[in-house]
Short mmCIF file of C-alpha atoms and ligand atoms in Angstrom, two decimals:
data_model
loop_
_atom_site.label_atom_id
_atom_site.label_comp_id
_atom_site.label_asym_id
_atom_site.label_seq_id
_atom_site.Cartn_x
_atom_site.Cartn_y
_atom_site.Cartn_z
CA ILE A 4 0.00 0.00 0.00
CA SER A 5 2.64 2.51 1.07
CA ARG A 6 4.64 1.89 -2.12
CA ASN A 7 1.66 2.76 -4.32
CA VAL A 8 0.72 5.69 -2.17
CA SER A 9 4.13 7.30 -2.22
CA THR A 10 4.21 7.26 -6.01
CA ASP A 11 0.78 8.81 -6.12
CA GLU A 12 -0.02 12.51 -6.33
CA GLN A 13 1.38 15.12 -3.86
CA ILE A 14 0.98 14.36 -0.18
CA SER A 15 1.48 17.28 2.16
CA SER A 16 1.13 15.48 5.49
CA PRO A 17 1.79 11.90 6.66
CA LEU A 18 -1.85 11.81 7.73
CA GLN A 19 -2.86 11.83 4.09
CA ILE A 20 -0.98 8.58 3.56
CA PHE A 21 -3.53 6.97 5.87
CA GLY A 22 -6.34 8.55 3.84
CA LYS A 23 -4.88 7.32 0.56
CA ALA A 24 -4.23 3.85 1.95
CA LYS A 25 -7.78 3.76 3.29
CA LYS A 26 -9.17 4.77 -0.09
CA GLN A 27 -7.11 2.13 -1.88
CA ILE A 28 -7.90 -0.71 0.49
CA ASN A 29 -11.57 0.30 0.34
CA GLU A 30 -11.50 0.08 -3.45
CA ILE A 31 -9.82 -3.33 -3.28
CA PHE A 32 -12.46 -4.61 -0.88
CA VAL A 33 -15.26 -3.23 -3.05
CA ASP A 34 -13.76 -5.30 -5.90
CA ILE A 35 -13.43 -8.35 -3.66
CA LEU A 36 -17.05 -7.89 -2.59
CA SER A 37 -18.26 -7.87 -6.18
CA TYR A 38 -16.27 -11.05 -6.97
CA VAL A 39 -17.51 -12.80 -3.86
CA ALA A 40 -21.11 -11.71 -4.52
CA GLU A 41 -20.92 -12.96 -8.11
CA ALA A 42 -19.35 -16.26 -7.04
CA SER A 43 -22.01 -16.75 -4.41
CA GLU A 44 -24.78 -15.99 -6.94
CA ARG A 45 -23.36 -18.53 -9.42
CA ILE A 46 -22.84 -21.17 -6.77
CA LYS A 47 -26.47 -20.78 -5.67
CA ASP A 48 -27.58 -21.06 -9.29
CA VAL A 49 -25.51 -24.22 -9.87
CA ASN A 50 -26.87 -25.67 -6.66
CA ASP A 51 -30.46 -25.06 -7.79
CA LYS A 52 -29.84 -26.75 -11.14
CA CYS A 53 -27.59 -29.63 -10.00
CA PRO A 54 -28.25 -30.23 -6.30
CA ASN A 55 -25.64 -33.01 -5.96
CA VAL A 56 -22.49 -31.09 -6.91
CA ILE A 57 -22.11 -28.69 -3.93
CA ASN A 58 -22.41 -29.81 -0.32
CA THR A 59 -24.21 -27.75 2.33
CA ASN A 60 -21.01 -26.72 4.17
CA GLU A 61 -19.50 -25.32 0.99
CA LEU A 62 -22.66 -23.44 0.16
CA LYS A 63 -22.80 -22.00 3.70
CA SER A 64 -19.12 -20.98 3.63
CA ILE A 65 -19.49 -19.12 0.34
CA ILE A 66 -22.52 -17.21 1.63
CA ASP A 67 -20.64 -16.48 4.91
CA TYR A 68 -17.69 -15.04 2.96
CA GLU A 69 -19.99 -12.53 1.35
CA PHE A 70 -21.17 -11.37 4.79
CA LYS A 71 -17.59 -11.26 6.11
CA VAL A 72 -16.38 -9.10 3.21
CA LYS A 73 -19.40 -6.79 3.65
CA GLY A 74 -18.47 -6.51 7.36
CA ILE A 75 -14.85 -5.62 6.56
CA CYS A 76 -16.01 -3.03 4.00
CA GLU A 77 -18.17 -1.37 6.66
CA VAL A 78 -15.37 -1.34 9.26
CA LEU A 79 -12.99 0.09 6.65
CA THR A 80 -15.19 3.05 5.84
CA ARG A 81 -15.42 3.85 9.56
CA ASP A 82 -11.73 3.30 10.36
CA HIS A 83 -9.87 6.30 11.63
CA MET A 84 -6.64 7.10 13.44
CA LYS A 85 -7.21 7.43 17.15
CA VAL A 86 -5.18 9.37 19.70
CA ALA A 87 -6.05 9.36 23.39
CA PHE A 88 -4.91 11.99 25.94
CA PHE A 89 -4.31 11.13 29.57
CA GLY A 90 -2.81 12.80 32.60
CA ARG A 91 -3.65 14.20 35.98
CA THR A 92 -6.58 16.54 36.31
CA SER A 93 -5.90 20.16 35.29
CA ASN A 94 -2.62 19.34 33.53
CA GLY A 95 -4.16 20.76 30.37
CA LYS A 96 -5.44 17.71 28.44
CA SER A 97 -8.47 19.52 27.04
CA THR A 98 -6.29 22.53 26.21
CA VAL A 99 -3.84 20.31 24.28
CA VAL A 100 -6.72 18.79 22.28
CA ASN A 101 -8.02 22.28 21.52
CA ALA A 102 -4.55 23.51 20.55
CA MET A 103 -4.21 20.62 18.08
CA LEU A 104 -7.67 21.35 16.70
CA GLY A 105 -6.66 25.00 16.49
CA ASP A 106 -9.85 26.16 18.16
CA LYS A 107 -11.70 26.14 21.47
CA VAL A 108 -13.76 23.03 20.81
CA LEU A 109 -13.71 21.31 24.21
CA PRO A 110 -14.54 23.06 27.46
CA SER A 111 -11.46 23.55 29.64
CA GLY A 112 -10.32 25.34 32.76
CA ILE A 113 -12.07 26.17 36.00
CA GLY A 114 -15.61 24.80 36.21
CA HIS A 115 -15.02 22.69 33.11
CA THR A 116 -13.38 19.61 34.51
CA THR A 117 -13.78 16.87 31.93
CA ASN A 118 -16.17 14.40 33.52
CA CYS A 119 -16.38 11.67 30.88
CA PHE A 120 -14.53 10.51 27.77
CA LEU A 121 -14.97 12.88 24.84
CA GLN A 122 -14.10 11.72 21.35
CA VAL A 123 -13.83 14.52 18.83
CA GLU A 124 -14.10 13.42 15.23
CA GLY A 125 -14.99 14.94 11.87
CA SER A 126 -18.66 15.35 11.07
CA GLN A 127 -19.58 14.16 7.57
CA SER A 128 -22.51 16.53 7.30
CA GLY A 129 -20.55 19.61 8.34
CA GLU A 130 -22.75 20.24 11.38
CA ALA A 131 -21.44 20.23 14.96
CA TYR A 132 -23.30 17.85 17.26
CA LEU A 133 -22.78 15.37 20.05
CA VAL A 134 -24.07 11.86 20.63
CA THR A 135 -24.03 10.31 24.11
CA GLU A 136 -23.34 6.63 24.76
CA GLY A 137 -26.22 4.30 23.98
CA SER A 138 -28.19 6.98 22.16
CA ASN A 139 -28.66 7.82 18.50
CA GLU A 140 -29.93 11.30 19.14
CA LYS A 141 -27.83 14.07 17.61
CA GLN A 142 -27.67 17.01 20.00
CA ASN A 143 -26.70 20.15 18.17
CA VAL A 144 -23.79 22.15 19.54
CA GLU A 145 -23.08 25.61 18.26
CA SER A 146 -20.29 26.66 20.57
CA VAL A 147 -18.02 25.56 23.42
CA SER A 148 -20.33 27.04 26.03
CA HIS A 149 -23.21 25.17 24.43
CA LEU A 150 -21.16 21.95 24.50
CA ALA A 151 -20.13 22.55 28.13
CA HIS A 152 -23.77 23.16 29.03
CA ALA A 153 -24.94 20.00 27.24
CA LEU A 154 -22.24 17.94 29.00
CA ASN A 155 -23.05 19.36 32.43
CA HIS A 156 -26.73 18.70 31.94
CA GLU A 157 -26.37 15.10 30.82
CA LYS A 158 -27.35 13.77 34.22
CA GLN A 159 -26.52 10.12 33.64
CA LEU A 160 -23.00 10.84 32.39
CA ASN A 161 -20.38 8.93 34.29
CA GLU A 162 -16.63 9.05 33.91
CA LYS A 163 -16.41 5.73 32.09
CA GLU A 164 -18.82 6.83 29.38
CA LEU A 165 -17.95 8.10 25.94
CA VAL A 166 -19.53 11.13 24.33
CA HIS A 167 -18.89 11.58 20.61
CA VAL A 168 -18.36 15.18 19.57
CA TYR A 169 -18.74 15.59 15.82
CA TRP A 170 -17.07 18.77 14.62
CA PRO A 171 -17.10 20.15 11.05
CA LYS A 172 -14.21 18.60 9.09
CA ASP A 173 -13.43 21.82 7.27
CA ARG A 174 -12.54 23.53 10.56
CA CYS A 175 -9.54 21.34 11.27
CA VAL A 176 -7.00 19.44 9.19
CA LEU A 177 -6.72 16.63 11.74
CA LEU A 178 -10.44 15.93 11.54
CA ARG A 179 -10.44 16.20 7.76
CA ASP A 180 -7.68 13.60 7.62
CA ASP A 181 -9.61 11.12 9.81
CA VAL A 182 -7.99 11.60 13.21
CA ALA A 183 -10.23 11.09 16.25
CA LEU A 184 -9.00 12.77 19.45
CA VAL A 185 -10.10 11.33 22.78
CA ASP A 186 -10.02 13.54 25.87
CA SER A 187 -10.35 11.91 29.29
CA PRO A 188 -11.01 12.83 32.90
CA GLY A 189 -7.90 13.03 35.13
CA VAL A 190 -6.28 9.62 35.81
CA ASP A 191 -6.22 10.60 39.49
CA VAL A 192 -10.00 10.84 39.79
CA THR A 193 -10.95 7.26 38.99
CA PRO A 194 -10.66 3.82 40.53
CA HIS A 195 -11.69 2.32 37.16
CA LEU A 196 -8.44 2.46 35.18
CA ASP A 197 -8.85 -1.09 33.86
CA ASP A 198 -12.31 -0.35 32.51
CA TRP A 199 -10.97 2.82 30.93
CA ILE A 200 -8.30 0.88 29.11
CA ASP A 201 -10.61 -1.94 28.02
CA ASN A 202 -13.30 0.45 26.81
CA HIS A 203 -11.35 3.32 25.32
CA CYS A 204 -7.71 2.42 24.75
CA ILE A 205 -7.53 -0.93 23.02
CA ASP A 206 -7.88 0.55 19.54
CA ALA A 207 -5.92 3.77 20.16
CA ASP A 208 -2.96 4.21 17.79
CA VAL A 209 -1.20 6.82 19.91
CA PHE A 210 -1.33 7.84 23.58
CA VAL A 211 -0.35 11.28 24.78
CA LEU A 212 0.56 11.75 28.41
CA VAL A 213 -0.10 15.38 29.26
CA ALA A 214 2.20 16.04 32.20
CA ASN A 215 2.70 19.19 34.17
CA ALA A 216 6.17 20.66 33.63
CA GLU A 217 5.82 22.48 36.95
CA SER A 218 5.87 19.19 38.85
CA THR A 219 7.31 15.75 38.23
CA LEU A 220 5.64 12.66 36.71
CA MET A 221 3.14 11.33 39.25
CA VAL A 222 2.68 7.73 40.39
CA THR A 223 -0.97 7.75 39.23
CA GLU A 224 0.12 8.80 35.73
CA LYS A 225 2.88 6.19 35.66
CA ASN A 226 0.54 3.46 36.94
CA PHE A 227 -1.95 4.16 34.22
CA PHE A 228 0.66 3.78 31.49
CA HIS A 229 2.06 0.64 33.12
CA LYS A 230 -1.41 -0.84 32.83
CA VAL A 231 -1.75 0.33 29.21
CA SER A 232 1.56 -1.23 28.20
CA SER A 233 0.71 -4.48 29.96
CA LYS A 234 -2.46 -4.77 27.89
CA LEU A 235 -1.13 -3.52 24.56
CA SER A 236 2.16 -4.53 23.03
CA LYS A 237 4.50 -1.52 22.70
CA PRO A 238 1.95 1.30 22.69
CA ASN A 239 3.06 4.55 21.02
CA ILE A 240 3.37 7.05 23.84
CA PHE A 241 4.22 10.75 23.66
CA ILE A 242 4.95 12.78 26.77
CA LEU A 243 4.07 16.47 26.71
CA ASN A 244 5.54 18.54 29.51
CA ASN A 245 2.80 21.14 29.41
CA ARG A 246 2.76 24.60 31.04
CA TRP A 247 6.37 25.09 29.93
CA ASP A 248 5.54 28.80 29.64
CA ALA A 249 5.82 28.87 33.44
CA SER A 250 9.55 28.24 33.01
CA ALA A 251 9.86 31.72 31.49
CA ASN A 252 9.51 33.07 35.02
CA GLU A 253 12.62 31.20 36.13
CA PRO A 254 15.06 31.32 33.21
CA GLU A 255 18.04 30.48 35.42
CA PHE A 256 16.65 26.99 36.10
CA LEU A 257 15.27 26.38 32.61
CA ASP A 258 18.01 24.11 31.26
CA GLN A 259 18.41 22.24 34.50
CA VAL A 260 14.67 21.58 34.89
CA ARG A 261 14.33 20.56 31.26
CA LYS A 262 17.26 18.13 31.56
CA GLN A 263 15.78 16.58 34.69
CA HIS A 264 12.30 16.16 33.17
CA MET A 265 13.85 14.77 30.01
CA GLU A 266 15.89 12.17 31.92
CA ARG A 267 12.95 11.06 34.04
CA ALA A 268 10.55 10.87 31.09
CA THR A 269 13.14 8.97 29.00
CA ASP A 270 13.75 6.49 31.84
CA PHE A 271 10.00 6.01 32.15
CA LEU A 272 9.54 5.20 28.43
CA VAL A 273 12.76 3.27 27.90
CA LYS A 274 13.53 1.50 31.19
CA GLU A 275 10.17 1.22 32.93
CA LEU A 276 7.68 0.76 30.10
CA LYS A 277 10.25 -0.52 27.58
CA VAL A 278 8.19 0.94 24.73
CA CYS A 279 11.03 2.63 22.83
CA THR A 280 14.78 3.18 22.61
CA THR A 281 16.60 6.21 24.06
CA GLU A 282 16.97 7.73 20.56
CA GLU A 283 13.26 7.26 19.86
CA ALA A 284 12.40 8.79 23.24
CA SER A 285 13.98 12.08 22.20
CA SER A 286 11.31 12.44 19.51
CA ARG A 287 8.55 11.42 21.93
CA ILE A 288 9.11 13.95 24.73
CA PHE A 289 8.28 17.65 24.26
CA PHE A 290 8.17 20.84 26.31
CA ILE A 291 5.20 22.91 25.28
CA SER A 292 2.56 25.36 26.30
CA ALA A 293 -0.82 24.27 24.99
CA LYS A 294 -2.43 27.41 26.32
CA GLU A 295 -0.14 29.65 24.27
CA VAL A 296 -0.55 27.57 21.11
CA LEU A 297 -4.31 27.63 21.48
CA GLN A 298 -4.36 31.38 22.08
CA ALA A 299 -2.13 31.98 19.07
CA ARG A 300 -4.22 29.77 16.80
CA VAL A 301 -7.46 31.39 17.91
CA GLN A 302 -5.90 34.77 17.15
CA GLU A 303 -4.82 33.52 13.76
CA ARG A 304 -8.36 32.35 13.03
CA LYS A 305 -9.54 35.87 13.70
CA GLY A 306 -7.06 37.09 11.13
CA LEU A 307 -4.60 38.47 13.71
CA SER A 308 -0.93 37.55 13.81
CA LEU A 309 0.16 34.45 15.76
CA ASN A 310 1.94 36.33 18.54
CA SER A 311 -0.31 39.31 18.92
CA GLY A 312 -1.41 38.46 22.50
CA ALA A 313 0.56 39.09 25.70
CA LEU A 314 3.12 36.30 25.60
CA ALA A 315 5.81 35.07 27.91
CA GLU A 316 9.48 35.00 26.92
CA GLY A 317 10.40 32.12 24.61
CA PHE A 318 6.97 31.81 22.98
CA SER A 319 8.26 31.13 19.46
CA THR A 320 10.60 28.36 20.63
CA ARG A 321 7.74 26.70 22.51
CA TYR A 322 5.42 27.16 19.54
CA MET A 323 7.98 25.55 17.24
CA GLU A 324 8.41 22.68 19.67
CA PHE A 325 4.64 22.14 19.62
CA GLU A 326 4.74 22.05 15.81
CA GLU A 327 7.61 19.56 15.98
CA PHE A 328 5.48 17.41 18.32
CA GLU A 329 2.60 17.58 15.82
CA ARG A 330 4.88 16.53 12.96
CA ARG A 331 6.25 13.51 14.88
CA PHE A 332 2.77 12.68 16.08
CA GLU A 333 1.37 12.71 12.54
CA GLU A 334 4.14 10.43 11.27
CA CYS A 335 3.68 8.03 14.16
CA ILE A 336 -0.11 7.80 14.12
CA SER A 337 -0.36 7.40 10.35
CA LYS A 338 2.27 4.63 10.29
CA SER A 339 0.80 2.83 13.26
CA ALA A 340 -2.80 3.06 12.08
CA ILE A 341 -1.98 1.77 8.60
CA LYS A 342 -0.12 -1.16 10.11
CA THR A 343 -2.59 -2.13 12.80
CA LYS A 344 -5.81 -1.39 10.93
CA PHE A 345 -5.10 -2.17 7.29
CA LEU A 346 -2.46 -4.90 7.53
CA ASN A 347 -4.93 -6.96 9.48
CA HIS A 348 -7.72 -6.36 6.98
CA SER A 349 -5.57 -7.07 3.96
CA GLN A 350 -4.40 -10.35 5.51
CA GLN A 351 -7.99 -11.26 6.28
CA GLY A 352 -8.93 -10.44 2.70
CA LYS A 353 -6.11 -12.60 1.36
CA HIS A 354 -7.09 -15.60 3.52
CA LEU A 355 -10.69 -15.23 2.60
CA ILE A 356 -9.99 -15.24 -1.13
CA LYS A 357 -7.62 -18.20 -0.74
CA ASP A 358 -10.23 -20.23 1.19
CA MET A 359 -12.87 -19.34 -1.32
CA LEU A 360 -10.67 -20.35 -4.25
CA LYS A 361 -10.04 -23.68 -2.54
CA ILE A 362 -13.75 -24.35 -2.20
CA MET A 363 -14.42 -23.31 -5.79
CA ASP A 364 -11.59 -25.62 -6.92
CA THR A 365 -13.03 -28.52 -4.94
CA ILE A 366 -16.44 -27.90 -6.45
CA TYR A 367 -14.97 -27.64 -9.94
CA ASN A 368 -12.97 -30.87 -9.55
CA ARG A 369 -15.98 -32.66 -8.18
CA SER A 370 -18.12 -31.53 -11.09
CA GLN A 371 -15.40 -32.69 -13.52
CA GLU A 372 -15.32 -36.11 -11.81
CA GLN A 373 -19.08 -36.35 -12.02
CA LYS A 374 -18.95 -35.34 -15.68
CA ASN A 375 -16.34 -38.01 -16.42
CA LEU A 376 -18.36 -40.62 -14.59
CA LYS A 377 -21.43 -39.71 -16.59
CA LEU A 378 -19.41 -39.73 -19.83
CA ASN A 379 -18.09 -43.21 -18.97
CA GLU A 380 -21.59 -44.43 -18.31
CA ILE A 381 -22.74 -43.00 -21.62
CA LYS A 382 -19.77 -44.66 -23.34
CA LYS A 383 -20.62 -48.01 -21.81
CA CYS A 384 -24.24 -47.66 -22.88
CA GLN A 385 -23.07 -46.72 -26.33
CA GLU A 386 -20.88 -49.83 -26.49
CA LYS A 387 -23.76 -52.00 -25.33
CA LEU A 388 -26.01 -50.47 -27.92
CA ASN A 389 -23.38 -51.03 -30.61
CA TYR A 390 -23.02 -54.65 -29.57
CA THR A 391 -26.78 -55.12 -29.58
CA GLU A 392 -27.01 -53.50 -32.97
CA GLN A 393 -24.28 -55.79 -34.34
CA SER A 394 -25.97 -58.83 -32.85
CA LEU A 395 -29.25 -57.83 -34.33
CA ILE A 396 -27.69 -57.37 -37.74
CA SER A 397 -26.02 -60.77 -37.66
CA ILE A 398 -29.16 -62.48 -36.34
CA THR A 399 -31.20 -60.82 -39.05
CA ASN A 400 -28.73 -61.89 -41.68
CA GLU A 401 -28.78 -65.46 -40.41
CA MET A 402 -32.54 -65.44 -40.36
CA LYS A 403 -32.62 -64.06 -43.88
CA MET A 404 -30.34 -66.81 -45.10
CA LYS A 405 -32.36 -69.45 -43.34
CA ILE A 406 -35.62 -68.12 -44.78
CA HIS A 407 -34.08 -68.03 -48.23
CA GLN A 408 -32.96 -71.62 -47.82
CA MET A 409 -36.37 -72.65 -46.55
CA VAL A 410 -38.04 -70.90 -49.49
CA ASP A 411 -35.60 -72.59 -51.85
CA ASP A 412 -36.29 -75.94 -50.21
CA VAL A 413 -40.01 -75.45 -50.42
CA GLU A 414 -39.73 -74.32 -54.03
CA ASP A 415 -37.61 -77.39 -54.77
CA LYS A 416 -40.02 -79.70 -53.06
CA VAL A 417 -43.03 -78.10 -54.79
CA SER A 418 -41.48 -78.28 -58.27
CA LYS A 419 -40.42 -81.87 -57.58
CA ALA A 420 -43.94 -82.76 -56.52
CA LEU A 421 -45.40 -81.11 -59.57
CA SER A 422 -43.07 -82.91 -61.95
CA ASP A 423 -43.86 -86.31 -60.38
P1 LIG B 270 -9.51 18.19 33.66
O1 LIG B 270 -10.40 18.03 32.53
O2 LIG B 270 -10.14 18.88 34.82
O3 LIG B 270 -8.85 16.91 34.08
O4 LIG B 270 -8.32 19.18 33.24
P2 LIG B 270 -7.50 19.25 31.91
O5 LIG B 270 -6.32 18.39 32.03
O6 LIG B 270 -8.38 19.02 30.74
O7 LIG B 270 -6.99 20.74 31.94
P3 LIG B 270 -7.57 21.99 31.15
O8 LIG B 270 -7.23 21.89 29.72
O9 LIG B 270 -8.98 22.18 31.52
O10 LIG B 270 -6.65 23.12 31.76
C1 LIG B 270 -6.69 23.47 33.11
C2 LIG B 270 -6.20 24.90 33.28
O11 LIG B 270 -4.84 24.97 32.94
C3 LIG B 270 -6.92 25.87 32.34
O12 LIG B 270 -7.20 27.05 33.04
C4 LIG B 270 -5.93 26.13 31.24
O13 LIG B 270 -6.04 27.42 30.67
C5 LIG B 270 -4.62 26.00 31.98
N1 LIG B 270 -3.54 25.58 31.09
C6 LIG B 270 -3.58 24.59 30.18
N2 LIG B 270 -2.42 24.52 29.49
C7 LIG B 270 -1.63 25.49 29.99
C8 LIG B 270 -0.31 25.93 29.68
O14 LIG B 270 0.39 25.42 28.82
N3 LIG B 270 0.16 26.98 30.41
C9 LIG B 270 -0.57 27.58 31.38
N4 LIG B 270 -0.01 28.58 32.02
N5 LIG B 270 -1.80 27.20 31.69
C10 LIG B 270 -2.34 26.17 31.01
MG1 LIG B 271 -10.27 18.43 30.60
#
């Protein structure tokens, strides 16, 4: 897939490789579906006309394959790249999600503690709405305050639940390119970490730990990721040391603090979780200020320049580091999602076609055998008929000769009697 994609037209972001791969694998499965549907139609037809050629198991398998391929096609059209954000409460998870979306989509800050899982994904129709777990009702949301209000007034919401927030695709590149971003309540507020992982993390392609650069990594945060990496093999984890703008107040400690955070975060990924190498860790750990990035991007949306607000010293460096995080993140999520989502499907597709071919071959061979048997029977009948025909001819000839002789005899006797 990646080989074909890279030779294809211009791709400006690694995320688009996922989109292209998704389109291609979808097209392949649509083709497979039409072959399987045609094969199944023909097999049913043959079975109606010659009921003894195909056995019931074969017939059932062929019909099952059609359903399986239809199932894969449906999953494929829904497949997206998923990133989940975790960390202690108030570390800035919702702010990071908003910064990446480039807009204030999710409620954040005082009075807006995230109280359930929120999955932001692109809305096909272009409208903004939310759907709560177990419901099909689309609740319209026009703004953040509207969304915050709707979330606060969903009485049955509990922290394990998932609310889907559909946001217009044209408002954010990530959503347009099929990324779903999952915000979570603080890992310190729940006793249900296992349920969280089972319900919301199993299919995540990337995890982002939003840590607070003003403190050190907490045991609750570490525990959560220990659990994640025990359930998933080598999860892709990024660590964002957020609130790095606070360091501007203490420039004399900046390098020292950064070095210390870097060492601890690297040890956590490399030695404790064993999810990456030391070199890889350096492109997984970033020092950022989500608040600043969000502010700047909101300003930019309004047509103002990026750094027109009141900003702390070192803003541009932090902004660039956030962009570097986004670039690494895009590469990682696209690669991982293609591998985990599509590799599996393409292998399934290959097995399915192989199994189906085997059944078709068996049916074909059986029909050939039956044809040969029938041809043999016909040949034997033919031989018998030939023999009978020959016998009849010789009997008839004999009879004819005998009759002639008898007639001659009689004629002889009669003429003798007459001459006497
Ligand atoms: P919960 O949902 O309650 O768990 O919190 P959260 O992790 O989603 O944090 P949220 O994004 O709501 O941010 C909490 C507060 O921190 C808000 O007032 C943000 O404006 C502020 N904040 C977030 N990121 C930064 C940052 O980089 N720098 C500074 N100075 N403040 C930040
Ligand atoms: Mg939040």
